[in-house]
GROMACS .gro file of C-alpha atoms in nm:
model
  176
    1VAL     CA    1   2.702   1.227  -1.380
    2GLY     CA    2   2.530   0.926  -1.232
    3LEU     CA    3   2.520   0.552  -1.262
    4PHE     CA    4   2.286   0.372  -1.499
    5TYR     CA    5   2.140   0.033  -1.415
    6LYS     CA    6   1.980  -0.241  -1.619
    7SER     CA    7   1.766  -0.500  -1.445
    8GLN     CA    8   1.622  -0.827  -1.566
    9GLY     CA    9   1.352  -1.014  -1.380
   10MET     CA   10   1.187  -0.790  -1.126
   11GLY     CA   11   0.891  -0.827  -0.889
   12ILE     CA   12   0.728  -0.591  -0.639
   13ASP     CA   13   0.780  -0.727  -0.288
   14THR     CA   14   0.594  -0.454  -0.097
   15LEU     CA   15   0.398  -0.152  -0.212
   16ALA     CA   16   0.302   0.086   0.069
   17PHE     CA   17   0.082   0.397   0.059
   18ALA     CA   18   0.066   0.670   0.324
   19VAL     CA   19  -0.027   1.038   0.333
   20GLU     CA   20   0.265   1.276   0.363
   21ASP     CA   21   0.232   1.654   0.325
   22GLY     CA   22  -0.124   1.620   0.196
   23CYS     CA   23  -0.041   1.375  -0.086
   24TRP     CA   24  -0.039   0.997  -0.115
   25GLN     CA   25   0.319   0.871  -0.125
   26ALA     CA   26   0.411   0.524  -0.249
   27ASP     CA   27   0.706   0.327  -0.115
   28VAL     CA   28   0.807   0.036  -0.339
   29ASN     CA   29   1.044  -0.249  -0.249
   30THR     CA   30   1.145  -0.479  -0.531
   31LYS     CA   31   1.323  -0.810  -0.573
   32MET     CA   32   1.542  -0.851  -0.879
   33LEU     CA   33   1.716  -1.142  -1.040
   34TYR     CA   34   1.996  -0.940  -1.193
   35THR     CA   35   2.094  -0.574  -1.186
   36GLY     CA   36   2.411  -0.443  -1.341
   37ILE     CA   37   2.573  -0.108  -1.404
   38VAL     CA   38   2.570  -0.015  -1.771
   39SER     CA   39   2.718   0.269  -1.972
   40ASP     CA   40   2.508   0.580  -2.043
   41PRO     CA   41   2.221   0.457  -2.263
   42SER     CA   42   2.165   0.810  -2.403
   43VAL     CA   43   1.793   0.776  -2.342
   44THR     CA   44   1.590   1.081  -2.251
   45PRO     CA   45   1.299   0.972  -2.035
   46ALA     CA   46   0.958   1.126  -2.099
   47VAL     CA   47   0.879   1.264  -1.756
   48GLU     CA   48   0.509   1.317  -1.699
   49THR     CA   49   0.395   1.638  -1.538
   50THR     CA   50   0.117   1.469  -1.343
   51VAL     CA   51   0.072   1.580  -0.984
   52PRO     CA   52   0.037   1.314  -0.711
   53PHE     CA   53  -0.290   1.183  -0.571
   54VAL     CA   54  -0.412   1.440  -0.317
   55ALA     CA   55  -0.519   1.306   0.023
   56GLY     CA   56  -0.857   1.477  -0.006
   57THR     CA   57  -0.954   1.279  -0.317
   58MET     CA   58  -0.950   0.941  -0.138
   59THR     CA   59  -1.263   0.792   0.013
   60LEU     CA   60  -1.270   0.494   0.246
   61SER     CA   61  -1.575   0.285   0.316
   62TRP     CA   62  -1.510   0.097   0.639
   63LEU     CA   63  -1.694  -0.097   0.906
   64SER     CA   64  -2.056   0.019   0.930
   65GLY     CA   65  -2.104   0.243   1.234
   66SER     CA   66  -1.729   0.288   1.277
   67ALA     CA   67  -1.581   0.599   1.437
   68VAL     CA   68  -1.447   0.886   1.227
   69THR     CA   69  -1.111   0.803   1.067
   70LYS     CA   70  -0.816   1.029   1.152
   71GLU     CA   71  -0.533   0.854   0.961
   72PHE     CA   72  -0.508   0.558   0.728
   73SER     CA   73  -0.220   0.377   0.554
   74TRP     CA   74  -0.203   0.049   0.366
   75GLN     CA   75   0.038  -0.180   0.184
   76VAL     CA   76   0.047  -0.489  -0.035
   77GLU     CA   77   0.287  -0.761   0.081
   78ASN     CA   78   0.385  -1.026  -0.172
   79THR     CA   79   0.672  -1.183   0.030
   80LEU     CA   80   0.877  -1.259  -0.280
   81LEU     CA   81   1.183  -1.479  -0.276
   82THR     CA   82   1.454  -1.512  -0.539
   83GLU     CA   83   1.585  -1.862  -0.584
   84ARG     CA   84   1.782  -2.080  -0.816
   85GLN     CA   85   1.565  -2.332  -1.001
   86PHE     CA   86   1.846  -2.443  -1.233
   87THR     CA   87   1.654  -2.359  -1.548
   88THR     CA   88   1.937  -2.144  -1.690
   89ALA     CA   89   2.313  -2.146  -1.643
   90SER     CA   90   2.381  -1.832  -1.438
   91LYS     CA   91   2.567  -1.704  -1.135
   92PHE     CA   92   2.241  -1.541  -1.023
   93PRO     CA   93   1.900  -1.669  -0.909
   94ASP     CA   94   1.675  -1.743  -1.205
   95SER     CA   95   1.328  -1.731  -1.051
   96ILE     CA   96   1.110  -1.511  -0.832
   97ILE     CA   97   0.843  -1.693  -0.632
   98ILE     CA   98   0.594  -1.600  -0.363
   99ASP     CA   99   0.753  -1.719  -0.039
  100LYS     CA  100   0.427  -1.776   0.147
  101SER     CA  101   0.108  -1.925   0.011
  102TYR     CA  102  -0.074  -1.590   0.003
  103GLN     CA  103  -0.034  -1.220  -0.057
  104ARG     CA  104  -0.153  -0.982   0.213
  105LEU     CA  105  -0.308  -0.639   0.218
  106VAL     CA  106  -0.225  -0.483   0.555
  107GLY     CA  107  -0.253  -0.138   0.703
  108SER     CA  108  -0.326   0.078   1.001
  109ILE     CA  109  -0.613   0.306   1.084
  110THR     CA  110  -0.648   0.563   1.360
  111LYS     CA  111  -0.995   0.656   1.479
  112VAL     CA  112  -1.081   0.990   1.639
  113ALA     CA  113  -1.263   0.814   1.922
  114VAL     CA  114  -1.311   0.459   2.049
  115ASP     CA  115  -1.637   0.331   1.904
  116ALA     CA  116  -1.842   0.031   2.015
  117ASP     CA  117  -1.860  -0.108   1.661
  118ASP     CA  118  -1.481  -0.093   1.616
  119TRP     CA  119  -1.418  -0.236   1.963
  120ASN     CA  120  -1.663  -0.525   1.913
  121ALA     CA  121  -1.515  -0.608   1.572
  122PHE     CA  122  -1.169  -0.607   1.733
  123ILE     CA  123  -1.243  -0.832   2.033
  124ASN     CA  124  -1.471  -1.068   1.836
  125GLY     CA  125  -1.243  -1.100   1.531
  126THR     CA  126  -1.530  -1.002   1.302
  127THR     CA  127  -1.454  -0.959   0.932
  128PHE     CA  128  -1.602  -0.674   0.730
  129ALA     CA  129  -1.574  -0.535   0.378
  130ALA     CA  130  -1.392  -0.212   0.299
  131THR     CA  131  -1.315  -0.015  -0.017
  132ILE     CA  132  -1.049   0.246  -0.094
  133LYS     CA  133  -1.127   0.480  -0.385
  134MET     CA  134  -0.859   0.721  -0.503
  135VAL     CA  135  -0.949   0.954  -0.791
  136HIS     CA  136  -0.690   1.184  -0.939
  137THR     CA  137  -0.751   1.553  -1.001
  138GLN     CA  138  -0.626   1.535  -1.362
  139LYS     CA  139  -0.781   1.366  -1.662
  140ILE     CA  140  -0.613   1.092  -1.865
  141GLY     CA  141  -0.477   1.261  -2.176
  142ALA     CA  142  -0.752   1.414  -2.389
  143THR     CA  143  -1.027   1.194  -2.243
  144ASP     CA  144  -1.296   1.272  -1.987
  145TYR     CA  145  -1.165   0.999  -1.755
  146TYR     CA  146  -0.958   1.055  -1.441
  147HIS     CA  147  -0.673   0.836  -1.319
  148SER     CA  148  -0.814   0.625  -1.037
  149LEU     CA  149  -0.727   0.339  -0.807
  150TRP     CA  150  -0.990   0.126  -0.636
  151VAL     CA  151  -0.897  -0.138  -0.380
  152GLU     CA  152  -1.172  -0.372  -0.263
  153MET     CA  153  -1.112  -0.568   0.055
  154PRO     CA  154  -1.391  -0.824   0.113
  155ALA     CA  155  -1.264  -0.962   0.446
  156CYS     CA  156  -1.089  -0.700   0.661
  157GLN     CA  157  -1.020  -0.780   1.023
  158TYR     CA  158  -0.867  -0.595   1.316
  159VAL     CA  159  -0.572  -0.807   1.435
  160SER     CA  160  -0.416  -0.566   1.685
  161GLY     CA  161  -0.517  -0.243   1.851
  162LYS     CA  162  -0.409   0.028   2.089
  163LEU     CA  163  -0.636   0.256   2.286
  164GLY     CA  164  -0.540   0.611   2.371
  165GLU     CA  165  -0.463   0.697   2.732
  166ILE     CA  166  -0.759   0.731   2.962
  167THR     CA  167  -0.786   1.098   3.049
  168ASN     CA  168  -1.062   1.338   3.143
  169ASP     CA  169  -1.136   1.412   2.777
  170ARG     CA  170  -1.442   1.363   2.565
  171ARG     CA  171  -1.267   1.158   2.295
  172HIS     CA  172  -1.007   0.882   2.323
  173GLU     CA  173  -0.825   0.779   2.006
  174ALA     CA  174  -0.780   0.418   1.902
  175SER     CA  175  -0.537   0.275   1.649
  176PHE     CA  176  -0.583  -0.061   1.480
   0.00000   0.00000   0.00000
């Protein structure tokens, strides 16, 4: 026996993707105008049997000449805010707006070794284009098409970085 909720007015505040146990995991944070506990709706959900996106099916085109990528994660930040705009009579907020003037796509990337191209892009604040392509291993229904997600980022920029410790090793990791 569990609780059942009904929500009205919902927006995705953050949507984060990271690899965990070989699969892409999504973490979703939402903002809602109203959520209430309701009685059992006697609805049987149709649960899909689709497997998650496997880490090995993602490709990442990054800065030209960049070092080999070890890890990568990314998230969409909408910075939503619920507020009362007095358009309806209610005890609850009646509007969801974007708090800042822009949405952001942020993430982190770990490189196997420090590379001159990555370092120069970091210290010079250079922008570069990048593309994430995720293609699922299963087809959509009875079609010959696969589930896929493409994210194009025309103006990426390193805004912070951390170099691995200097040791007597051939490679020194860097995280941006």
